[in-house]
Every structure is written in C-alpha cells, then in structure tokens.
PDB file of C-alpha atoms in Angstrom:
ATOM      1  CA  LYS A1172       0.216  -0.060   0.071  1.00 85.00           C
ATOM      2  CA  GLN A1173       1.356   3.380  -1.173  1.00 89.00           C
ATOM      3  CA  GLU A1174       2.157   5.508   1.881  1.00 92.00           C
ATOM      4  CA  VAL A1175       3.035   9.145   1.332  1.00 95.00           C
ATOM      5  CA  THR A1176       4.623  11.360   4.181  1.00 96.00           C
ATOM      6  CA  GLN A1177       5.407  15.174   4.314  1.00 96.00           C
ATOM      7  CA  ILE A1178       7.904  16.603   6.602  1.00 95.00           C
ATOM      8  CA  PRO A1179       7.863  19.252   8.195  1.00 95.00           C
ATOM      9  CA  ALA A1180       4.059  18.950   9.270  1.00 95.00           C
ATOM     10  CA  ALA A1181       4.379  22.601   9.967  1.00 96.00           C
ATOM     11  CA  LEU A1182       6.517  25.341   9.358  1.00 96.00           C
ATOM     12  CA  SER A1183       6.634  29.336  10.175  1.00 97.00           C
ATOM     13  CA  VAL A1184       9.085  31.758   8.680  1.00 96.00           C
ATOM     14  CA  PRO A1185      10.014  35.096   8.344  1.00 97.00           C
ATOM     15  CA  GLU A1186       9.426  36.543   4.498  1.00 97.00           C
ATOM     16  CA  GLY A1187      12.403  36.233   2.383  1.00 97.00           C
ATOM     17  CA  GLU A1188      13.621  32.651   3.451  1.00 97.00           C
ATOM     18  CA  ASN A1189      14.301  29.885   1.027  1.00 97.00           C
ATOM     19  CA  LEU A1190      12.352  26.921   2.122  1.00 96.00           C
ATOM     20  CA  VAL A1191      12.544  23.140   1.421  1.00 97.00           C
ATOM     21  CA  LEU A1192       9.525  21.111   1.761  1.00 97.00           C
ATOM     22  CA  ASN A1193      10.068  17.271   1.833  1.00 97.00           C
ATOM     23  CA  CYS A1194       7.753  14.427   0.502  1.00 98.00           C
ATOM     24  CA  SER A1195       8.583  10.641   0.694  1.00 97.00           C
ATOM     25  CA  PHE A1196       6.409   7.540  -0.586  1.00 97.00           C
ATOM     26  CA  THR A1197       6.889   3.917   0.047  1.00 95.00           C
ATOM     27  CA  ASP A1198       6.085   2.619  -3.559  1.00 92.00           C
ATOM     28  CA  SER A1199       8.728   4.037  -6.156  1.00 91.00           C
ATOM     29  CA  ALA A1200       6.525   2.644  -8.886  1.00 91.00           C
ATOM     30  CA  ILE A1201       4.822   5.635  -9.785  1.00 91.00           C
ATOM     31  CA  TYR A1202       3.643   7.591 -13.285  1.00 88.00           C
ATOM     32  CA  ASN A1203       4.098  10.999 -11.766  1.00 90.00           C
ATOM     33  CA  LEU A1204       4.395  13.375  -8.696  1.00 94.00           C
ATOM     34  CA  GLN A1205       2.148  16.397  -8.182  1.00 93.00           C
ATOM     35  CA  TRP A1206       2.602  19.146  -5.847  1.00 96.00           C
ATOM     36  CA  PHE A1207      -0.505  21.338  -4.715  1.00 94.00           C
ATOM     37  CA  ARG A1208      -1.536  24.490  -2.814  1.00 95.00           C
ATOM     38  CA  GLN A1209      -4.397  24.490  -0.549  1.00 93.00           C
ATOM     39  CA  ASP A1210      -5.634  27.632   0.954  1.00 92.00           C
ATOM     40  CA  PRO A1211      -7.814  27.261   4.344  1.00 86.00           C
ATOM     41  CA  GLY A1212     -11.432  26.010   3.300  1.00 82.00           C
ATOM     42  CA  LYS A1213     -10.464  26.253  -0.374  1.00 85.00           C
ATOM     43  CA  GLY A1214      -9.991  23.664  -3.007  1.00 86.00           C
ATOM     44  CA  LEU A1215      -6.612  22.685  -4.610  1.00 90.00           C
ATOM     45  CA  THR A1216      -4.399  24.430  -7.022  1.00 89.00           C
ATOM     46  CA  SER A1217      -1.874  22.464  -8.967  1.00 89.00           C
ATOM     47  CA  LEU A1218       1.586  24.092  -8.664  1.00 94.00           C
ATOM     48  CA  LEU A1219       3.951  21.373 -10.352  1.00 94.00           C
ATOM     49  CA  LEU A1220       3.609  18.057 -12.069  1.00 92.00           C
ATOM     50  CA  ILE A1221       6.895  15.746 -12.241  1.00 93.00           C
ATOM     51  CA  GLN A1222       6.553  12.844 -14.634  1.00 91.00           C
ATOM     52  CA  SER A1223       8.464   9.477 -13.368  1.00 91.00           C
ATOM     53  CA  SER A1224      11.346  10.050 -16.131  1.00 91.00           C
ATOM     54  CA  GLN A1225      11.937  13.610 -15.041  1.00 93.00           C
ATOM     55  CA  ARG A1226      14.227  14.894 -12.410  1.00 95.00           C
ATOM     56  CA  GLU A1227      12.874  18.000 -11.716  1.00 95.00           C
ATOM     57  CA  GLN A1228      10.345  21.149 -12.661  1.00 95.00           C
ATOM     58  CA  THR A1229      10.610  24.571 -11.997  1.00 96.00           C
ATOM     59  CA  SER A1230       7.874  27.364 -11.979  1.00 94.00           C
ATOM     60  CA  GLY A1231       8.603  31.014 -10.816  1.00 96.00           C
ATOM     61  CA  ARG A1232      10.009  30.695  -7.550  1.00 97.00           C
ATOM     62  CA  LEU A1233       9.141  27.061  -7.101  1.00 97.00           C
ATOM     63  CA  ASN A1234      11.290  24.272  -8.182  1.00 97.00           C
ATOM     64  CA  ALA A1235      10.391  20.844  -7.410  1.00 97.00           C
ATOM     65  CA  SER A1236      12.676  17.454  -7.632  1.00 97.00           C
ATOM     66  CA  LEU A1237      11.967  13.952  -7.817  1.00 97.00           C
ATOM     67  CA  ASP A1238      14.068  10.922  -6.805  1.00 96.00           C
ATOM     68  CA  LYS A1239      12.005   8.115  -7.612  1.00 93.00           C
ATOM     69  CA  SER A1240      14.257   5.393  -6.810  1.00 92.00           C
ATOM     70  CA  SER A1241      14.670   6.896  -3.265  1.00 95.00           C
ATOM     71  CA  GLY A1242      10.980   7.627  -2.959  1.00 96.00           C
ATOM     72  CA  ARG A1243      11.643  11.325  -2.420  1.00 97.00           C
ATOM     73  CA  SER A1244      10.572  14.641  -3.666  1.00 98.00           C
ATOM     74  CA  THR A1245      11.431  18.309  -2.592  1.00 98.00           C
ATOM     75  CA  LEU A1246       9.639  21.482  -3.459  1.00 98.00           C
ATOM     76  CA  TYR A1247      11.944  24.353  -2.865  1.00 97.00           C
ATOM     77  CA  ILE A1248      10.469  27.854  -2.630  1.00 98.00           C
ATOM     78  CA  ALA A1249      12.841  31.009  -3.177  1.00 98.00           C
ATOM     79  CA  ALA A1250      12.593  34.223  -1.213  1.00 97.00           C
ATOM     80  CA  SER A1251       9.363  33.369   0.542  1.00 97.00           C
ATOM     81  CA  GLN A1252       6.351  35.694   0.901  1.00 97.00           C
ATOM     82  CA  PRO A1253       3.598  35.872   2.902  1.00 97.00           C
ATOM     83  CA  GLY A1254       1.103  35.337   0.188  1.00 97.00           C
ATOM     84  CA  ASP A1255       2.733  31.684  -0.191  1.00 97.00           C
ATOM     85  CA  SER A1256       1.098  30.760   3.530  1.00 97.00           C
ATOM     86  CA  ALA A1257      -1.080  27.826   2.572  1.00 97.00           C
ATOM     87  CA  THR A1258      -0.858  23.996   3.078  1.00 96.00           C
ATOM     88  CA  TYR A1259       1.326  22.248   0.455  1.00 97.00           C
ATOM     89  CA  LEU A1260       0.379  18.828  -0.632  1.00 96.00           C
ATOM     90  CA  CYS A1261       2.438  16.334  -2.521  1.00 97.00           C
ATOM     91  CA  ALA A1262       0.508  13.341  -4.344  1.00 95.00           C
ATOM     92  CA  VAL A1263       1.856  10.414  -6.228  1.00 94.00           C
ATOM     93  CA  TYR A1264      -0.052   8.567  -9.153  1.00 89.00           C
ATOM     94  CA  THR A1265       0.191   4.936  -9.450  1.00 84.00           C
ATOM     95  CA  ASP A1266      -3.364   3.585 -10.489  1.00 80.00           C
ATOM     96  CA  LYS A1267      -4.873   6.267  -8.154  1.00 83.00           C
ATOM     97  CA  LEU A1268      -3.821   9.635  -6.786  1.00 87.00           C
ATOM     98  CA  ILE A1269      -2.568   9.355  -3.097  1.00 91.00           C
ATOM     99  CA  PHE A1270      -1.868  12.287  -1.238  1.00 94.00           C
ATOM    100  CA  GLY A1271       0.847  13.339   1.553  1.00 95.00           C
ATOM    101  CA  THR A1272       0.184  14.417   5.003  1.00 91.00           C
ATOM    102  CA  GLY A1273       0.953  18.051   4.132  1.00 95.00           C
ATOM    103  CA  THR A1274       2.999  20.860   5.293  1.00 96.00           C
ATOM    104  CA  ARG A1275       1.148  23.724   6.586  1.00 96.00           C
ATOM    105  CA  LEU A1276       3.609  26.858   5.940  1.00 97.00           C
ATOM    106  CA  GLN A1277       3.289  30.382   7.434  1.00 97.00           C
ATOM    107  CA  VAL A1278       5.212  33.263   6.044  1.00 98.00           C
ATOM    108  CA  PHE A1279       5.161  36.462   8.377  1.00 96.00           C
ATOM    109  CA  PRO A1280       6.098  39.630   7.504  1.00 95.00           C
TER     110      PRO A1280
ATOM    111  CA  GLY B 200      -7.044  24.152 -19.364  1.00 68.00           C
ATOM    112  CA  ALA B 201      -8.873  21.130 -17.981  1.00 78.00           C
ATOM    113  CA  VAL B 202     -11.834  22.353 -15.728  1.00 87.00           C
ATOM    114  CA  VAL B 203     -13.894  20.401 -12.989  1.00 91.00           C
ATOM    115  CA  SER B 204     -16.857  22.077 -11.771  1.00 94.00           C
ATOM    116  CA  GLN B 205     -18.277  20.727  -8.322  1.00 96.00           C
ATOM    117  CA  HIS B 206     -21.622  21.719  -6.714  1.00 96.00           C
ATOM    118  CA  PRO B 207     -22.779  22.763  -4.341  1.00 97.00           C
ATOM    119  CA  SER B 208     -19.920  24.321  -2.883  1.00 95.00           C
ATOM    120  CA  ARG B 209     -21.414  24.301   0.814  1.00 96.00           C
ATOM    121  CA  VAL B 210     -24.490  22.514   2.045  1.00 97.00           C
ATOM    122  CA  ILE B 211     -26.124  22.142   5.230  1.00 97.00           C
ATOM    123  CA  CYS B 212     -28.573  19.380   5.875  1.00 96.00           C
ATOM    124  CA  LYS B 213     -30.390  17.852   8.873  1.00 97.00           C
ATOM    125  CA  SER B 214     -29.420  14.461  10.307  1.00 97.00           C
ATOM    126  CA  GLY B 215     -30.838  11.811   8.447  1.00 97.00           C
ATOM    127  CA  THR B 216     -31.343  13.045   5.167  1.00 97.00           C
ATOM    128  CA  SER B 217     -29.365  12.401   1.903  1.00 97.00           C
ATOM    129  CA  VAL B 218     -27.193  15.049  -0.072  1.00 97.00           C
ATOM    130  CA  LYS B 219     -26.119  14.618  -3.373  1.00 97.00           C
ATOM    131  CA  ILE B 220     -23.044  16.291  -4.899  1.00 97.00           C
ATOM    132  CA  GLU B 221     -21.998  16.617  -8.667  1.00 97.00           C
ATOM    133  CA  CYS B 222     -18.737  16.638 -10.169  1.00 95.00           C
ATOM    134  CA  ARG B 223     -18.405  17.752 -13.945  1.00 94.00           C
ATOM    135  CA  SER B 224     -15.425  17.731 -15.971  1.00 91.00           C
ATOM    136  CA  LEU B 225     -16.361  20.943 -18.511  1.00 90.00           C
ATOM    137  CA  ASP B 226     -14.078  20.564 -21.372  1.00 84.00           C
ATOM    138  CA  PHE B 227     -12.691  16.929 -21.324  1.00 85.00           C
ATOM    139  CA  GLN B 228     -14.251  13.551 -21.028  1.00 86.00           C
ATOM    140  CA  ALA B 229     -13.433  11.735 -17.721  1.00 85.00           C
ATOM    141  CA  THR B 230     -13.616   7.895 -17.864  1.00 83.00           C
ATOM    142  CA  THR B 231     -12.399   8.036 -14.143  1.00 87.00           C
ATOM    143  CA  MET B 232     -13.191  10.417 -11.150  1.00 91.00           C
ATOM    144  CA  PHE B 233     -11.784  10.277  -7.935  1.00 92.00           C
ATOM    145  CA  TRP B 234     -13.663  11.472  -4.608  1.00 96.00           C
ATOM    146  CA  TYR B 235     -11.695  12.471  -1.444  1.00 96.00           C
ATOM    147  CA  ARG B 236     -12.873  13.278   1.837  1.00 96.00           C
ATOM    148  CA  GLN B 237     -10.885  15.856   4.072  1.00 93.00           C
ATOM    149  CA  PHE B 238     -11.299  16.285   7.645  1.00 89.00           C
ATOM    150  CA  PRO B 239      -9.987  19.991   9.424  1.00 84.00           C
ATOM    151  CA  LYS B 240      -6.444  20.025   9.250  1.00 81.00           C
ATOM    152  CA  GLN B 241      -5.913  16.720   7.760  1.00 86.00           C
ATOM    153  CA  SER B 242      -5.120  15.648   4.197  1.00 89.00           C
ATOM    154  CA  LEU B 243      -7.258  14.366   1.456  1.00 92.00           C
ATOM    155  CA  MET B 244      -8.235  10.896   1.933  1.00 93.00           C
ATOM    156  CA  LEU B 245      -9.239   8.860  -1.012  1.00 94.00           C
ATOM    157  CA  MET B 246     -12.815   7.332  -0.512  1.00 96.00           C
ATOM    158  CA  ALA B 247     -13.306   5.729  -4.176  1.00 95.00           C
ATOM    159  CA  THR B 248     -12.671   5.932  -7.779  1.00 92.00           C
ATOM    160  CA  SER B 249     -15.607   6.530 -10.111  1.00 89.00           C
ATOM    161  CA  ASN B 250     -15.685   4.656 -13.346  1.00 85.00           C
ATOM    162  CA  GLU B 251     -17.970   5.902 -16.293  1.00 83.00           C
ATOM    163  CA  GLY B 252     -20.173   3.068 -16.924  1.00 83.00           C
ATOM    164  CA  SER B 253     -19.387   0.646 -14.117  1.00 85.00           C
ATOM    165  CA  LYS B 254     -19.494   0.452 -10.373  1.00 89.00           C
ATOM    166  CA  ALA B 255     -17.136   2.355  -8.315  1.00 92.00           C
ATOM    167  CA  THR B 256     -14.471   1.153  -6.247  1.00 93.00           C
ATOM    168  CA  TYR B 257     -14.327   1.976  -2.882  1.00 95.00           C
ATOM    169  CA  GLU B 258     -11.450   2.287  -0.432  1.00 94.00           C
ATOM    170  CA  GLN B 259     -11.181   0.241   2.675  1.00 93.00           C
ATOM    171  CA  GLY B 260     -13.327   1.456   5.426  1.00 93.00           C
ATOM    172  CA  VAL B 261     -15.632   3.510   3.326  1.00 95.00           C
ATOM    173  CA  GLU B 262     -19.151   2.441   3.268  1.00 94.00           C
ATOM    174  CA  LYS B 263     -20.682   1.876  -0.250  1.00 93.00           C
ATOM    175  CA  ASP B 264     -24.155   2.002   0.942  1.00 94.00           C
ATOM    176  CA  LYS B 265     -23.732   5.091   2.702  1.00 96.00           C
ATOM    177  CA  PHE B 266     -21.621   6.927   0.189  1.00 97.00           C
ATOM    178  CA  LEU B 267     -23.111   6.260  -3.208  1.00 96.00           C
ATOM    179  CA  ILE B 268     -21.548   7.088  -6.495  1.00 94.00           C
ATOM    180  CA  ASN B 269     -22.874   7.418 -10.095  1.00 90.00           C
ATOM    181  CA  HIS B 270     -20.953   7.865 -13.173  1.00 88.00           C
ATOM    182  CA  ALA B 271     -23.617   7.670 -15.488  1.00 81.00           C
ATOM    183  CA  SER B 272     -21.701   9.960 -18.203  1.00 87.00           C
ATOM    184  CA  LEU B 273     -18.317  10.775 -19.401  1.00 87.00           C
ATOM    185  CA  THR B 274     -18.648  14.158 -17.836  1.00 90.00           C
ATOM    186  CA  LEU B 275     -20.656  13.688 -14.809  1.00 92.00           C
ATOM    187  CA  SER B 276     -20.026  11.692 -11.502  1.00 93.00           C
ATOM    188  CA  THR B 277     -22.362  12.257  -8.507  1.00 95.00           C
ATOM    189  CA  LEU B 278     -21.698  11.390  -4.684  1.00 97.00           C
ATOM    190  CA  THR B 279     -24.797  10.768  -2.866  1.00 97.00           C
ATOM    191  CA  VAL B 280     -24.422  10.982   1.105  1.00 97.00           C
ATOM    192  CA  THR B 281     -27.300   8.780   2.449  1.00 97.00           C
ATOM    193  CA  SER B 282     -28.812   9.108   5.667  1.00 96.00           C
ATOM    194  CA  ALA B 283     -26.366  11.864   6.807  1.00 97.00           C
ATOM    195  CA  HIS B 284     -25.022  12.201  10.375  1.00 96.00           C
ATOM    196  CA  PRO B 285     -23.023  14.844  11.980  1.00 96.00           C
ATOM    197  CA  GLU B 286     -19.849  12.820  11.764  1.00 95.00           C
ATOM    198  CA  ASP B 287     -20.369  12.914   8.039  1.00 96.00           C
ATOM    199  CA  SER B 288     -19.673  16.546   8.098  1.00 96.00           C
ATOM    200  CA  SER B 289     -16.580  17.189   6.272  1.00 95.00           C
ATOM    201  CA  PHE B 290     -14.805  18.607   2.902  1.00 96.00           C
ATOM    202  CA  TYR B 291     -15.593  16.254  -0.182  1.00 97.00           C
ATOM    203  CA  ILE B 292     -13.537  17.243  -3.218  1.00 96.00           C
ATOM    204  CA  CYS B 293     -13.717  15.465  -6.489  1.00 95.00           C
ATOM    205  CA  SER B 294     -10.896  14.890  -9.164  1.00 92.00           C
ATOM    206  CA  ALA B 295     -11.106  13.950 -12.762  1.00 88.00           C
ATOM    207  CA  ARG B 296      -8.592  13.035 -15.324  1.00 77.00           C
ATOM    208  CA  ASP B 297      -8.812  12.166 -18.986  1.00 69.00           C
ATOM    209  CA  GLN B 298      -6.798   9.997 -21.163  1.00 61.00           C
ATOM    210  CA  GLY B 299      -3.822  12.432 -20.998  1.00 57.00           C
ATOM    211  CA  GLU B 300      -3.639  12.351 -17.081  1.00 55.00           C
ATOM    212  CA  ARG B 301      -0.282  10.868 -16.987  1.00 56.00           C
ATOM    213  CA  LEU B 302       1.316  13.844 -18.857  1.00 59.00           C
ATOM    214  CA  TYR B 303      -1.130  16.582 -17.358  1.00 66.00           C
ATOM    215  CA  GLY B 304      -1.811  15.556 -13.948  1.00 74.00           C
ATOM    216  CA  TYR B 305      -4.991  15.756 -12.311  1.00 81.00           C
ATOM    217  CA  THR B 306      -7.551  18.429 -12.198  1.00 85.00           C
ATOM    218  CA  PHE B 307      -9.944  19.019  -9.062  1.00 90.00           C
ATOM    219  CA  GLY B 308     -13.277  20.468  -8.111  1.00 92.00           C
ATOM    220  CA  SER B 309     -13.549  23.330  -5.825  1.00 92.00           C
ATOM    221  CA  GLY B 310     -14.912  21.170  -2.949  1.00 94.00           C
ATOM    222  CA  THR B 311     -18.080  21.095  -1.007  1.00 96.00           C
ATOM    223  CA  ARG B 312     -18.476  21.816   2.758  1.00 96.00           C
ATOM    224  CA  LEU B 313     -21.079  19.515   3.881  1.00 97.00           C
ATOM    225  CA  THR B 314     -22.458  20.408   7.596  1.00 97.00           C
ATOM    226  CA  VAL B 315     -25.027  18.093   9.124  1.00 97.00           C
ATOM    227  CA  VAL B 316     -26.918  19.215  11.936  1.00 96.00           C
TER     228      VAL B 316
END
C-alpha cells in the first residue's frame, strides 16, 4: 500500500527565507508526482507536475525535484512571501492519486 | 486547461437526510473520477474511484451503501451521502482525469463543505 509522508508538518518563517518541503513515498512505481497548494477552506491549486522520467520542474520561485528510486521529492520555495502561506500537498499517481500528509506553511512579514 | 466543476460548494442538511454532490468535467471526457474526503487540518483521503459505466471502487473502510457514487456519463459523477449524520460533516472534493492525465496531472473541483446538523 502506497504511503506518502511530508516533513515538516508545519513551518513558520519570516518572509524572504528559502524553504524546502519534503515528500517521501513507499512505492517507487509511480507514473508522476504532483505538488498542490491548498488555502484554508478552499480547493486545490496545482503547482508542479513531475513525470516519473523527469528529475525536476520549475515554475517561478518554485522548484520541485524527484528521486524516484529513493522515494523522495522536494519542493523548494525561493524568497518566501506572506502570500505563500498555505498548506502544501504532494500526491503520487500509480493507479490512483494518493496524497501526502501535508505541510502547513506560514510566512510572516 | 481542464476544468472540473463541483456543486454545491456548501450545503447544510438535517441529520437523516441525503445530500447529492455533483462533479462535472467541463472541457474533457473523464472516464475516471476520484472522490476525496478531508477532515479539518488533515490531508485528503481517497474514498472511491468512479468509473464511467461501471461500479465504483471503494477504498477500505468506506461504506459503499452510505456513499453512493454514480458515473452515468463521461462528464458527470455524483456522490450521494445517504442518511447523513453529524460525523459525515466534512470537506468533499472530486478529481477528474482524462486520457492525458499521466502527462497533464489531475484537475480538482473546488470542493463541497457538508455540514450535518
């Protein structure tokens, strides 16, 4: 059974810091991995999608890497801003999409 | 890009009644849709996989008689919470995929906040 874990569970930092969010999964036979953002009481916003054959994807201040063999992905957020405050979820796709436990991020001015 | 519409966004119902939630893919055909449930400050838990024209596949521990799923067309899946109770209060969110999902990822609805009183 696929299990997806995210570390840390919560993070509070001053704005301007560079951040690393971690995601690990137990079954490396995945098709892709997707990072999402969720604001309180809201749905999901897709941030980055990494195919199993890829090593990383970048979008603006976000960079996600994937090491499938070790079952790990990291989301790097550069120069964090208060608007980045949200819960970040990673999800892996095998025959279904399984979500990680999430990281609650707070960036304060 | 792919859009998934989910309705209603919020619903309050009395204990013992049934509530139907709709999930529509607006610009693509979704042979498969997924239903998730999210409790406060927790992650999304997969409830069931909805397959067009066939029975849904439920995850372990999810009562299929309580959470009825119908996927009658390639653009619509419905989740009906039958005989709702306060413990069913939660955030329900659907996801749809088309044949290109391995390349383009998943698209999610905006979610439904169910409150049972």
